[in-house]
């Protein structure tokens, strides 16, 4: 056993003595030792209940003959960090999470790991650590939040963000927003729509590193606790059979995950995280792969913010396994890929079924013949940009407008809230990329304000930063190279014309090559907004969004 390095033999008597100081018995030390990475805290609704999930995991490990050992990791709540300096630390926390797990699981060589997670950067950070360490690992999420109810309709966190714009435009009273605020998020769990947290939990299941149900079983369901116990038991089987993350996360498994991503209409942030996870597995993913798979995979689900359904509806309708079975009809799922069940994807989905065709459409009757995400390229984004096309109004799929240029989210938000943005404008928010931000802030406030004011069908937003998985409308993020790297977005001027053609995957600044060259020659680079502390180091090390915002080797 790997853990024998720290507990077996004459020379390890002092090590055993330290374990015994914590109450471990000889019988416990003789068993396989499984690290339980518990990201519970009291600042994230998706993590407030994770001690319960971790205890269930530990029970499962003990039932299967192992000894669980818990250690923590940090987590940022994107919703609470949104709209201020705190959001600069969210994406940057992904690397700290991966690094801290590497430290703990190498300093204390466990035989296996169970990673207890739920929200935006914690999930990919843990997946990255799993692939980096490559010891038997299973990931269990805390599950999605239930949708709230307001005036007889299902609502979620995005309803509140958009409510701010509605109050500003006069479409909602402050009293109504106060009531909505109280009921939109009714309890624990990752926010109820197909936002980044739930997207990544579904991706984890599709990759094969999470058990069936990992992405969709509600947080408050007893089935979630049972799944956590099963995760604890299953990791012991992975240890016995020496099944490791890199045995599971192959190129074919990554393609499976991207196909599910496209079918579900997941968050654009998956285009940051999936390549970063692949990198830790030693696999390079070209962004063009997303478009290639999108072209073969129809979008068959419209969950919030794209449509009326929530994760609880998807779970009842058949979940991720039902979606995989449906799109497997098109040959876009590799059925031989191994999963943490010890079985293949084909074995797992054999008994799965779609139970509600309103939630999971048939591949013959999709919402769109293409997947939910598109990669755009052009002279404004030579290395690519990302849009959640499943959440874009048909009227905005092709669009030409006047650039309104802002060098920060705050400046853009002020203009939006003061009524300075008009139909036909293209809002450009720059110096918010991985290096320039630093930290590539997720911007939900501007997009929600635009939607709340009823402008999401007439105003496009572009950024070298990123937009929330809860965003709807023509919100195009991850424009690469970013402004801080001298990318073309740094050369856009107020009043320029920008053309967006999502069906043809292009985004263009309508100026001549000569004018572009002249502007580039006169351009004076701006340093990152924060040059000290962790973010200062992050800005020096981070790469482009087009490569997953990973650290330079």
Short mmCIF file of C-alpha atoms in Angstrom, two decimals:
data_model
loop_
_atom_site.label_atom_id
_atom_site.label_comp_id
_atom_site.label_asym_id
_atom_site.label_seq_id
_atom_site.Cartn_x
_atom_site.Cartn_y
_atom_site.Cartn_z
CA UNK A 1 0.00 0.00 0.00
CA UNK A 2 1.14 3.53 -0.75
CA UNK A 3 0.35 4.56 2.82
CA UNK A 4 2.92 2.05 4.11
CA UNK A 5 5.50 4.75 3.36
CA UNK A 6 4.26 6.61 6.44
CA UNK A 7 3.09 3.83 8.76
CA UNK A 8 4.85 0.47 8.28
CA UNK A 9 8.10 -0.87 9.68
CA UNK A 10 10.45 -0.22 12.57
CA UNK A 11 11.45 3.22 11.33
CA UNK A 12 7.83 4.35 11.26
CA UNK A 13 7.18 3.88 14.99
CA UNK A 14 7.33 7.67 15.53
CA UNK A 15 4.84 8.18 12.68
CA UNK A 16 2.44 5.62 14.19
CA UNK A 17 2.83 7.30 17.54
CA UNK A 18 1.62 10.57 16.02
CA UNK A 19 -1.41 8.81 14.54
CA UNK A 20 -2.16 7.26 17.91
CA UNK A 21 -2.06 10.73 19.45
CA UNK A 22 -5.15 11.40 17.34
CA UNK A 23 -6.88 8.21 18.46
CA UNK A 24 -6.12 5.91 15.54
CA UNK A 25 -5.81 2.22 16.45
CA UNK A 26 -3.42 -0.38 15.08
CA UNK A 27 -6.38 -1.95 13.27
CA UNK A 28 -7.14 1.33 11.52
CA UNK A 29 -3.51 1.88 10.59
CA UNK A 30 -3.35 -1.59 9.04
CA UNK A 31 -6.11 -0.74 6.57
CA UNK A 32 -5.83 1.29 3.34
CA UNK A 33 -5.85 4.97 4.27
CA UNK A 34 -8.12 7.17 2.18
CA UNK A 35 -7.81 10.95 2.18
CA UNK A 36 -11.19 12.69 2.25
CA UNK A 37 -10.75 16.20 0.85
CA UNK A 38 -13.57 18.14 2.49
CA UNK A 39 -14.20 21.65 1.13
CA UNK A 40 -16.95 22.46 3.65
CA UNK A 41 -17.15 26.06 4.83
CA UNK A 42 -19.69 28.60 6.06
CA UNK A 43 -19.42 31.09 3.16
CA UNK A 44 -20.70 29.02 0.20
CA UNK A 45 -24.31 27.73 0.12
CA UNK A 46 -23.08 24.80 -1.95
CA UNK A 47 -20.61 23.85 0.78
CA UNK A 48 -22.48 24.62 3.99
CA UNK A 49 -23.68 20.99 4.20
CA UNK A 50 -20.54 19.21 3.02
CA UNK A 51 -19.65 17.93 6.48
CA UNK A 52 -22.75 15.71 6.18
CA UNK A 53 -21.57 14.48 2.77
CA UNK A 54 -18.04 13.90 4.08
CA UNK A 55 -19.32 11.89 7.04
CA UNK A 56 -21.32 9.72 4.65
CA UNK A 57 -18.20 9.20 2.53
CA UNK A 58 -16.25 8.18 5.65
CA UNK A 59 -18.99 5.71 6.59
CA UNK A 60 -18.72 4.16 3.14
CA UNK A 61 -14.94 3.88 3.39
CA UNK A 62 -15.21 2.16 6.77
CA UNK A 63 -17.90 -0.21 5.50
CA UNK A 64 -15.55 -1.28 2.70
CA UNK A 65 -12.59 -1.82 5.02
CA UNK A 66 -10.68 1.43 4.78
CA UNK A 67 -9.63 4.19 7.15
CA UNK A 68 -10.78 7.70 6.20
CA UNK A 69 -8.60 10.72 6.99
CA UNK A 70 -10.14 14.14 6.42
CA UNK A 71 -8.34 17.32 5.39
CA UNK A 72 -9.71 20.64 4.07
CA UNK A 73 -9.27 22.98 1.16
CA UNK A 74 -10.43 26.54 0.50
CA UNK A 75 -13.38 27.70 -1.58
CA UNK A 76 -14.69 31.01 -2.93
CA UNK A 77 -18.40 31.73 -3.41
CA UNK A 78 -18.59 33.34 -6.84
CA UNK A 79 -21.99 34.87 -6.14
CA UNK A 80 -20.82 36.60 -2.97
CA UNK A 81 -17.49 37.59 -4.55
CA UNK A 82 -19.25 39.00 -7.62
CA UNK A 83 -18.98 42.66 -8.52
CA UNK A 84 -16.00 43.63 -6.35
CA UNK A 85 -12.29 42.91 -5.96
CA UNK A 86 -13.05 39.53 -4.38
CA UNK A 87 -13.99 38.08 -7.77
CA UNK A 88 -10.40 38.55 -8.96
CA UNK A 89 -9.48 35.74 -6.57
CA UNK A 90 -12.04 33.19 -7.74
CA UNK A 91 -10.38 31.65 -10.82
CA UNK A 92 -6.99 32.13 -9.15
CA UNK A 93 -8.19 29.94 -6.27
CA UNK A 94 -8.41 26.97 -8.65
CA UNK A 95 -4.62 26.69 -8.75
CA UNK A 96 -4.31 27.02 -4.96
CA UNK A 97 -6.86 24.25 -4.47
CA UNK A 98 -5.03 21.91 -6.81
CA UNK A 99 -1.68 22.78 -5.25
CA UNK A 100 -2.89 22.35 -1.67
CA UNK A 101 -4.31 18.89 -2.40
CA UNK A 102 -1.04 17.93 -4.09
CA UNK A 103 0.83 19.04 -0.97
CA UNK A 104 -1.41 17.16 1.44
CA UNK A 105 -1.65 13.93 -0.55
CA UNK A 106 2.09 13.82 -1.24
CA UNK A 107 3.25 14.77 2.24
CA UNK A 108 0.87 12.11 3.58
CA UNK A 109 0.83 9.33 0.95
CA UNK A 110 -2.75 8.08 0.97
CA UNK A 111 -3.82 4.96 -0.88
CA UNK A 112 -6.75 6.77 -2.43
CA UNK A 113 -8.76 9.98 -2.28
CA UNK A 114 -12.39 11.00 -2.18
CA UNK A 115 -12.88 14.65 -3.07
CA UNK A 116 -15.97 16.29 -1.57
CA UNK A 117 -16.78 19.37 -3.58
CA UNK A 118 -19.58 21.38 -5.18
CA UNK A 119 -18.94 24.87 -6.49
CA UNK A 120 -17.31 26.76 -9.30
CA UNK A 121 -13.52 26.59 -8.90
CA UNK A 122 -13.40 23.89 -6.26
CA UNK A 123 -14.61 21.21 -8.69
CA UNK A 124 -12.01 21.87 -11.43
CA UNK A 125 -9.29 22.47 -8.83
CA UNK A 126 -9.97 19.03 -7.37
CA UNK A 127 -10.14 17.40 -10.81
CA UNK A 128 -6.78 18.96 -11.69
CA UNK A 129 -5.28 17.62 -8.45
CA UNK A 130 -6.71 14.15 -9.12
CA UNK A 131 -5.06 13.98 -12.54
CA UNK A 132 -1.79 15.46 -11.27
CA UNK A 133 -1.48 13.00 -8.37
CA UNK A 134 -2.91 10.03 -10.30
CA UNK A 135 -3.78 7.89 -7.31
CA UNK A 136 -7.20 6.15 -7.11
CA UNK A 137 -9.74 8.97 -6.71
CA UNK A 138 -13.47 9.51 -6.84
CA UNK A 139 -15.25 12.89 -6.78
CA UNK A 140 -18.57 13.42 -5.01
CA UNK A 141 -20.43 16.72 -5.16
CA UNK A 142 -22.82 18.11 -2.59
CA UNK A 143 -25.55 18.38 -5.21
CA UNK A 144 -27.61 21.20 -6.69
CA UNK A 145 -29.85 23.60 -4.79
CA UNK A 146 -33.59 23.31 -5.31
CA UNK A 147 -35.19 26.10 -7.32
CA UNK A 148 -37.10 28.75 -5.42
CA UNK A 149 -40.73 29.73 -6.06
CA UNK A 150 -41.90 33.28 -6.66
CA UNK A 151 -45.34 34.27 -7.89
CA UNK A 152 -45.99 30.70 -8.98
CA UNK A 153 -42.79 30.38 -11.02
CA UNK A 154 -39.46 28.68 -10.46
CA UNK A 155 -36.64 31.14 -9.72
CA UNK A 156 -32.95 31.03 -8.84
CA UNK A 157 -30.02 33.31 -8.06
CA UNK A 158 -29.96 34.71 -11.60
CA UNK A 159 -33.55 35.89 -11.11
CA UNK A 160 -32.27 38.13 -8.29
CA UNK A 161 -29.34 39.48 -10.32
CA UNK A 162 -31.70 40.29 -13.19
CA UNK A 163 -34.16 41.78 -10.70
CA UNK A 164 -31.64 44.55 -9.97
CA UNK A 165 -31.84 45.67 -13.61
CA UNK A 166 -35.62 45.36 -13.56
CA UNK A 167 -35.88 47.66 -10.55
CA UNK A 168 -33.57 50.15 -12.24
CA UNK A 169 -35.70 50.12 -15.41
CA UNK A 170 -39.00 50.28 -13.52
CA UNK A 171 -40.11 46.78 -14.49
CA UNK A 172 -40.08 45.60 -10.84
CA UNK A 173 -40.67 47.29 -7.53
CA UNK A 174 -38.11 47.28 -4.75
CA UNK A 175 -40.66 45.49 -2.55
CA UNK A 176 -40.99 42.68 -5.09
CA UNK A 177 -37.21 42.35 -5.33
CA UNK A 178 -37.01 42.13 -1.52
CA UNK A 179 -39.49 39.25 -1.62
CA UNK A 180 -37.63 37.55 -4.46
CA UNK A 181 -34.35 37.90 -2.55
CA UNK A 182 -35.85 35.93 0.33
CA UNK A 183 -37.07 32.96 -1.72
CA UNK A 184 -34.81 32.56 -4.77
CA UNK A 185 -32.20 30.45 -2.97
CA UNK A 186 -34.24 28.21 -0.64
CA UNK A 187 -31.42 26.17 0.89
CA UNK A 188 -28.06 24.47 0.58
CA UNK A 189 -26.54 23.31 -2.70
CA UNK A 190 -24.92 24.67 -5.84
CA UNK A 191 -27.16 27.31 -7.46
CA UNK A 192 -30.09 25.64 -9.18
CA UNK A 193 -29.45 26.34 -12.89
CA UNK A 194 -26.91 25.06 -15.39
CA UNK A 195 -24.36 27.54 -14.12
CA UNK A 196 -20.65 26.76 -13.69
CA UNK A 197 -20.84 24.64 -10.54
CA UNK A 198 -23.54 22.32 -11.84
CA UNK A 199 -21.93 22.31 -15.27
CA UNK A 200 -18.67 21.04 -13.81
CA UNK A 201 -20.41 18.48 -11.60
CA UNK A 202 -22.19 17.12 -14.68
CA UNK A 203 -18.88 17.18 -16.60
CA UNK A 204 -17.27 15.20 -13.75
CA UNK A 205 -19.94 12.54 -14.12
CA UNK A 206 -19.55 12.49 -17.92
CA UNK A 207 -15.76 12.20 -17.57
CA UNK A 208 -16.23 9.12 -15.45
CA UNK A 209 -14.70 10.48 -12.22
CA UNK A 210 -18.08 10.87 -10.50
CA UNK A 211 -20.74 8.22 -9.94
CA UNK A 212 -23.98 8.30 -11.96
CA UNK A 213 -26.16 10.96 -10.33
CA UNK A 214 -23.21 13.07 -9.19
CA UNK A 215 -24.27 16.07 -11.28
CA UNK A 216 -28.01 16.14 -10.64
CA UNK A 217 -29.23 14.47 -7.42
CA UNK A 218 -30.49 17.39 -5.28
CA UNK A 219 -28.47 18.45 -2.26
CA UNK A 220 -31.38 17.92 0.13
CA UNK A 221 -32.22 14.41 -1.08
CA UNK A 222 -31.39 11.34 0.99
CA UNK A 223 -30.19 9.87 -2.30
CA UNK A 224 -27.31 12.37 -2.19
CA UNK A 225 -26.17 10.97 1.19
CA UNK A 226 -26.51 7.43 -0.14
CA UNK A 227 -24.43 8.38 -3.19
CA UNK A 228 -21.73 9.74 -0.86
CA UNK A 229 -21.64 6.43 1.01
CA UNK A 230 -21.37 4.62 -2.32
CA UNK A 231 -18.47 6.90 -3.28
CA UNK A 232 -16.67 5.89 -0.09
CA UNK A 233 -17.22 2.22 -0.84
CA UNK A 234 -16.32 2.53 -4.52
CA UNK A 235 -12.95 4.17 -3.85
CA UNK A 236 -11.89 1.04 -2.01
CA UNK A 237 -12.56 -0.98 -5.13
CA UNK A 238 -10.53 1.50 -7.19
CA UNK A 239 -7.64 1.09 -4.72
CA UNK A 240 -7.84 -2.71 -4.87
CA UNK A 241 -7.92 -2.75 -8.68
CA UNK A 242 -5.41 0.12 -8.98
CA UNK A 243 -7.72 2.12 -11.25
CA UNK A 244 -6.31 5.62 -11.44
CA UNK A 245 -7.67 8.94 -12.79
CA UNK A 246 -5.48 8.81 -15.89
CA UNK A 247 -6.92 5.38 -16.70
CA UNK A 248 -10.31 7.08 -16.82
CA UNK A 249 -9.63 10.58 -18.19
CA UNK A 250 -8.44 9.76 -21.69
CA UNK A 251 -8.93 11.86 -24.83
CA UNK A 252 -12.08 9.86 -25.55
CA UNK A 253 -13.43 10.55 -22.05
CA UNK A 254 -12.74 14.26 -22.53
CA UNK A 255 -14.63 14.15 -25.82
CA UNK A 256 -17.52 12.48 -23.98
CA UNK A 257 -17.51 15.31 -21.45
CA UNK A 258 -17.50 17.97 -24.17
CA UNK A 259 -20.37 16.23 -25.98
CA UNK A 260 -22.44 16.23 -22.77
CA UNK A 261 -21.43 19.87 -22.23
CA UNK A 262 -22.84 20.72 -25.67
CA UNK A 263 -26.02 18.69 -25.21
CA UNK A 264 -26.77 20.27 -21.83
CA UNK A 265 -25.83 23.85 -22.78
CA UNK A 266 -23.32 24.19 -19.96
CA UNK A 267 -21.43 27.26 -18.74
CA UNK A 268 -18.77 28.84 -20.95
CA UNK A 269 -16.41 28.37 -18.02
CA UNK A 270 -16.16 24.70 -18.96
CA UNK A 271 -13.98 25.91 -21.86
CA UNK A 272 -11.49 27.13 -19.24
CA UNK A 273 -11.67 24.11 -16.98
CA UNK A 274 -11.80 21.11 -19.31
CA UNK A 275 -8.51 22.07 -21.05
CA UNK A 276 -6.91 22.69 -17.64
CA UNK A 277 -7.97 19.23 -16.44
CA UNK A 278 -6.72 17.72 -19.71
CA UNK A 279 -3.38 19.46 -19.25
CA UNK A 280 -2.90 17.74 -15.88
CA UNK A 281 -3.57 14.43 -17.65
CA UNK A 282 -0.87 15.23 -20.21
CA UNK A 283 -3.41 15.87 -22.97
CA UNK A 284 -3.51 19.08 -25.03
CA UNK A 285 -6.99 20.15 -26.15
CA UNK A 286 -7.30 22.50 -29.10
CA UNK A 287 -10.24 24.91 -28.78
CA UNK A 288 -11.35 23.85 -32.25
CA UNK A 289 -12.33 20.50 -30.71
CA UNK A 290 -15.24 22.24 -28.97
CA UNK A 291 -16.62 23.46 -32.31
CA UNK A 292 -16.00 20.08 -33.94
CA UNK A 293 -17.99 18.26 -31.25
CA UNK A 294 -20.63 21.00 -31.16
CA UNK A 295 -21.20 20.45 -34.88
CA UNK A 296 -22.06 16.80 -34.21
CA UNK A 297 -23.94 17.21 -30.91
CA UNK A 298 -27.34 18.93 -30.73
CA UNK A 299 -28.39 21.02 -27.77
CA UNK A 300 -31.22 18.99 -26.23
CA UNK A 301 -31.67 20.69 -22.84
CA UNK A 302 -32.59 24.27 -21.95
CA UNK A 303 -31.92 24.69 -18.26
CA UNK A 304 -31.76 28.08 -16.55
CA UNK A 305 -30.54 30.57 -17.74
CA UNK A 306 -31.31 29.27 -21.25
CA UNK A 307 -34.76 27.96 -20.37
CA UNK A 308 -37.28 27.24 -17.60
CA UNK A 309 -35.87 24.00 -16.21
CA UNK A 310 -33.55 23.43 -13.27
CA UNK A 311 -31.26 20.63 -12.09
CA UNK A 312 -34.02 18.93 -10.10
CA UNK A 313 -36.00 18.66 -13.36
CA UNK A 314 -33.00 17.20 -15.18
CA UNK A 315 -32.52 14.66 -12.41
CA UNK A 316 -36.13 13.53 -12.62
CA UNK A 317 -35.91 13.39 -16.41
CA UNK A 318 -33.01 10.94 -16.45
CA UNK A 319 -29.98 13.02 -15.47
CA UNK A 320 -26.59 13.03 -17.15
CA UNK A 321 -26.82 9.29 -17.85
CA UNK A 322 -30.09 9.81 -19.71
CA UNK A 323 -28.52 12.60 -21.76
CA UNK A 324 -25.52 10.41 -22.56
CA UNK A 325 -27.76 7.58 -23.68
CA UNK A 326 -29.77 9.93 -25.90
CA UNK A 327 -26.80 11.47 -27.68
CA UNK A 328 -25.04 8.10 -27.93
CA UNK A 329 -27.51 7.43 -30.77
CA UNK A 330 -25.41 9.86 -32.81
CA UNK A 331 -22.12 8.12 -32.12
CA UNK A 332 -20.68 11.04 -30.14
CA UNK A 333 -20.15 9.02 -26.94
CA UNK A 334 -17.33 6.52 -26.56
CA UNK A 335 -19.09 3.63 -24.84
CA UNK A 336 -15.85 1.82 -23.94
CA UNK A 337 -14.49 4.59 -21.69
CA UNK A 338 -13.85 3.39 -18.13
CA UNK A 339 -15.53 5.06 -15.15
CA UNK A 340 -15.19 5.00 -11.35
CA UNK A 341 -18.02 2.46 -11.21
CA UNK A 342 -15.42 0.00 -12.52
CA UNK A 343 -17.63 -0.38 -15.58
CA UNK A 344 -17.67 1.34 -18.96
CA UNK A 345 -19.91 4.21 -20.01
CA UNK A 346 -21.87 1.76 -22.14
CA UNK A 347 -22.48 -0.49 -19.13
CA UNK A 348 -23.55 2.48 -17.00
CA UNK A 349 -26.11 3.85 -19.46
CA UNK A 350 -27.54 0.50 -20.52
CA UNK A 351 -30.49 0.77 -18.14
CA UNK A 352 -30.78 4.58 -18.29
CA UNK A 353 -33.80 6.21 -19.88
CA UNK A 354 -35.22 9.64 -20.66
CA UNK A 355 -38.32 10.10 -18.52
CA UNK A 356 -39.41 13.60 -19.56
CA UNK A 357 -39.08 14.74 -23.17
CA UNK A 358 -39.87 18.34 -22.23
CA UNK A 359 -36.63 18.48 -20.23
CA UNK A 360 -34.44 16.20 -22.37
CA UNK A 361 -35.43 16.48 -26.00
CA UNK A 362 -34.87 13.69 -28.48
CA UNK A 363 -31.87 14.12 -30.78
CA UNK A 364 -34.38 14.23 -33.64
CA UNK A 365 -36.09 17.22 -31.99
CA UNK A 366 -33.30 19.37 -30.50
CA UNK A 367 -33.45 22.97 -29.38
CA UNK A 368 -30.58 23.50 -31.79
CA UNK A 369 -28.75 21.15 -34.19
CA UNK A 370 -25.48 22.42 -32.70
CA UNK A 371 -24.22 22.30 -29.13
CA UNK A 372 -24.65 24.95 -26.47
CA UNK A 373 -21.20 26.55 -26.76
CA UNK A 374 -19.40 28.10 -29.74
CA UNK A 375 -15.79 29.19 -30.19
CA UNK A 376 -15.49 32.38 -32.27
CA UNK A 377 -12.36 33.64 -34.03
CA UNK A 378 -11.44 36.67 -36.09
CA UNK A 379 -9.22 39.73 -36.06
CA UNK A 380 -10.65 40.73 -32.66
CA UNK A 381 -9.98 37.28 -31.16
CA UNK A 382 -7.20 35.53 -33.14
CA UNK A 383 -6.83 32.83 -30.46
CA UNK A 384 -10.55 32.49 -29.84
CA UNK A 385 -13.51 33.66 -27.81
CA UNK A 386 -16.41 31.77 -26.22
CA UNK A 387 -20.19 32.26 -26.26
CA UNK A 388 -23.03 30.23 -24.78
CA UNK A 389 -25.00 30.19 -28.03
CA UNK A 390 -27.87 28.22 -26.52
CA UNK A 391 -28.69 31.29 -24.38
CA UNK A 392 -28.51 33.83 -27.24
CA UNK A 393 -31.68 35.26 -28.78
CA UNK A 394 -32.11 34.31 -32.45
CA UNK A 395 -32.10 38.04 -33.27
CA UNK A 396 -28.55 38.33 -31.85
CA UNK A 397 -26.94 35.34 -33.54
CA UNK A 398 -25.66 37.72 -36.18
CA UNK A 399 -25.11 41.28 -35.10
CA UNK A 400 -23.24 44.44 -35.98
CA UNK A 401 -22.96 47.32 -33.55
CA UNK A 402 -21.08 50.30 -32.22
CA UNK A 403 -18.32 49.65 -29.70
CA UNK A 404 -18.74 51.14 -26.23
CA UNK A 405 -15.35 50.64 -24.61
CA UNK A 406 -14.66 50.27 -20.87
CA UNK A 407 -11.39 49.39 -19.16
CA UNK A 408 -13.05 47.73 -16.15
CA UNK A 409 -16.25 46.01 -15.08
CA UNK A 410 -17.05 48.87 -12.69
CA UNK A 411 -16.98 51.50 -15.46
CA UNK A 412 -19.20 49.37 -17.67
CA UNK A 413 -21.65 48.70 -14.84
CA UNK A 414 -21.94 52.41 -14.07
CA UNK A 415 -22.79 53.18 -17.70
CA UNK A 416 -25.37 50.39 -17.82
CA UNK A 417 -27.10 51.41 -14.59
CA UNK A 418 -27.12 55.09 -15.59
CA UNK A 419 -28.90 54.30 -18.86
CA UNK A 420 -25.86 55.01 -21.02
CA UNK A 421 -26.15 51.81 -23.08
CA UNK A 422 -28.60 51.79 -25.98
CA UNK A 423 -29.96 49.11 -28.33
CA UNK A 424 -27.38 48.28 -30.98
CA UNK A 425 -24.38 48.97 -28.74
CA UNK A 426 -21.57 46.43 -28.31
CA UNK A 427 -20.21 46.77 -24.78
CA UNK A 428 -16.47 45.99 -24.68
CA UNK A 429 -15.03 45.30 -21.21
CA UNK A 430 -11.26 44.79 -21.28
CA UNK A 431 -8.26 44.45 -18.96
CA UNK A 432 -10.26 41.81 -17.09
CA UNK A 433 -8.36 38.78 -18.42
CA UNK A 434 -6.30 36.25 -16.44
CA UNK A 435 -3.25 38.54 -16.43
CA UNK A 436 -4.83 41.98 -16.71
CA UNK A 437 -7.55 41.57 -14.10
CA UNK A 438 -5.68 39.86 -12.66
CA UNK A 439 -7.79 36.77 -12.14
CA UNK A 440 -10.28 36.98 -15.03
CA UNK A 441 -13.26 38.13 -13.02
CA UNK A 442 -16.58 36.49 -13.75
CA UNK A 443 -19.02 39.26 -14.59
CA UNK A 444 -22.66 38.49 -13.85
CA UNK A 445 -23.73 41.95 -12.76
CA UNK A 446 -23.38 43.66 -16.20
CA UNK A 447 -25.02 40.84 -18.13
CA UNK A 448 -27.85 40.49 -15.61
CA UNK A 449 -28.43 44.25 -15.58
CA UNK A 450 -28.60 44.25 -19.39
CA UNK A 451 -31.08 41.35 -19.31
CA UNK A 452 -33.12 42.93 -16.52
CA UNK A 453 -33.43 46.13 -18.54
CA UNK A 454 -34.68 44.16 -21.52
CA UNK A 455 -31.58 44.87 -23.62
CA UNK A 456 -30.30 41.29 -23.94
CA UNK A 457 -31.93 40.98 -27.37
CA UNK A 458 -30.30 44.17 -28.69
CA UNK A 459 -26.97 44.66 -26.88
CA UNK A 460 -23.90 42.43 -27.10
CA UNK A 461 -21.15 42.26 -24.47
CA UNK A 462 -17.53 41.34 -25.19
CA UNK A 463 -14.71 40.81 -22.72
CA UNK A 464 -11.26 39.34 -22.32
CA UNK A 465 -12.57 38.32 -18.90
CA UNK A 466 -15.40 35.88 -18.48
CA UNK A 467 -19.12 35.81 -17.93
CA UNK A 468 -21.04 33.71 -15.42
CA UNK A 469 -22.60 30.39 -16.30
CA UNK A 470 -25.81 32.18 -15.36
CA UNK A 471 -25.44 34.62 -18.24
CA UNK A 472 -27.87 34.81 -21.13
CA UNK A 473 -27.70 36.94 -24.23
CA UNK A 474 -24.88 37.68 -26.68
CA UNK A 475 -22.18 37.71 -24.02
CA UNK A 476 -18.84 36.74 -25.56
CA UNK A 477 -15.96 36.11 -23.19
CA UNK A 478 -12.41 34.75 -23.05
CA UNK A 479 -11.32 37.00 -25.95
CA UNK A 480 -7.71 35.99 -26.55
CA UNK A 481 -5.07 37.31 -26.55
CA UNK A 482 -6.25 39.53 -23.72
CA UNK A 483 -5.72 43.29 -23.56
CA UNK A 484 -2.89 43.01 -21.01
CA UNK A 485 -1.00 40.84 -23.50
CA UNK A 486 -1.49 43.42 -26.26
CA UNK A 487 -4.36 41.55 -27.89
CA UNK A 488 -6.52 43.33 -30.50
CA UNK A 489 -9.20 44.01 -27.88
CA UNK A 490 -6.76 46.56 -26.39
CA UNK A 491 -6.89 48.49 -29.69
CA UNK A 492 -10.68 48.91 -29.95
CA UNK A 493 -11.86 52.52 -29.80
CA UNK A 494 -15.19 54.05 -28.89
CA UNK A 495 -17.41 54.12 -31.96
CA UNK A 496 -15.69 51.29 -33.87
CA UNK A 497 -17.95 48.82 -35.63
CA UNK A 498 -17.86 45.21 -34.45
CA UNK A 499 -19.46 42.33 -36.36
CA UNK A 500 -20.52 39.12 -34.62
CA UNK A 501 -21.57 36.04 -36.59
CA UNK A 502 -22.16 33.14 -34.20
CA UNK A 503 -23.40 30.64 -36.83
CA UNK A 504 -20.20 31.17 -38.82
CA UNK A 505 -18.05 31.37 -35.66
CA UNK A 506 -16.52 34.79 -36.41
CA UNK A 507 -15.98 38.06 -34.54
CA UNK A 508 -14.43 41.00 -36.40
CA UNK A 509 -13.35 44.58 -35.69
CA UNK A 510 -14.18 46.48 -38.88
CA UNK A 511 -10.97 48.40 -39.39
CA UNK A 512 -8.25 47.91 -41.99
CA UNK A 513 -5.06 45.98 -41.36
CA UNK A 514 -3.19 49.24 -41.81
CA UNK A 515 -5.25 50.98 -39.13
CA UNK A 516 -4.82 47.98 -36.81
CA UNK A 517 -1.07 48.15 -37.32
CA UNK A 518 -0.94 51.89 -36.65
CA UNK A 519 -2.93 51.50 -33.43
CA UNK A 520 -0.70 48.66 -32.31
CA UNK A 521 2.41 50.78 -32.89
CA UNK A 522 0.99 53.62 -30.79
CA UNK A 523 -0.37 51.36 -28.04
CA UNK A 524 1.06 51.67 -24.52
CA UNK A 525 0.61 48.43 -22.51
CA UNK A 526 -1.07 48.65 -19.11
CA UNK A 527 0.33 46.71 -16.16
CA UNK A 528 -1.96 44.31 -14.23
CA UNK A 529 -4.34 46.08 -11.88
CA UNK A 530 -2.81 44.32 -8.85
CA UNK A 531 0.94 43.67 -8.73
CA UNK A 532 1.46 42.38 -5.19
CA UNK A 533 0.57 39.33 -3.11
CA UNK A 534 -0.86 36.16 -4.60
CA UNK A 535 -2.55 37.95 -7.51
CA UNK A 536 0.73 39.64 -8.40
CA UNK A 537 2.40 36.24 -8.63
CA UNK A 538 -0.61 34.83 -10.45
CA UNK A 539 -0.45 37.54 -13.12
CA UNK A 540 3.19 36.66 -13.83
CA UNK A 541 2.51 32.92 -14.14
CA UNK A 542 -0.92 32.59 -15.77
CA UNK A 543 -1.42 31.86 -19.46
CA UNK A 544 -4.18 32.88 -21.85
CA UNK A 545 -7.81 31.88 -21.50
CA UNK A 546 -7.39 30.02 -24.79
CA UNK A 547 -5.13 27.52 -23.00
CA UNK A 548 -7.36 27.21 -19.93
CA UNK A 549 -5.62 29.95 -17.90
CA UNK A 550 -3.15 27.38 -16.61
CA UNK A 551 0.22 28.32 -15.15
CA UNK A 552 3.26 28.53 -17.39
CA UNK A 553 5.53 25.51 -17.00
#
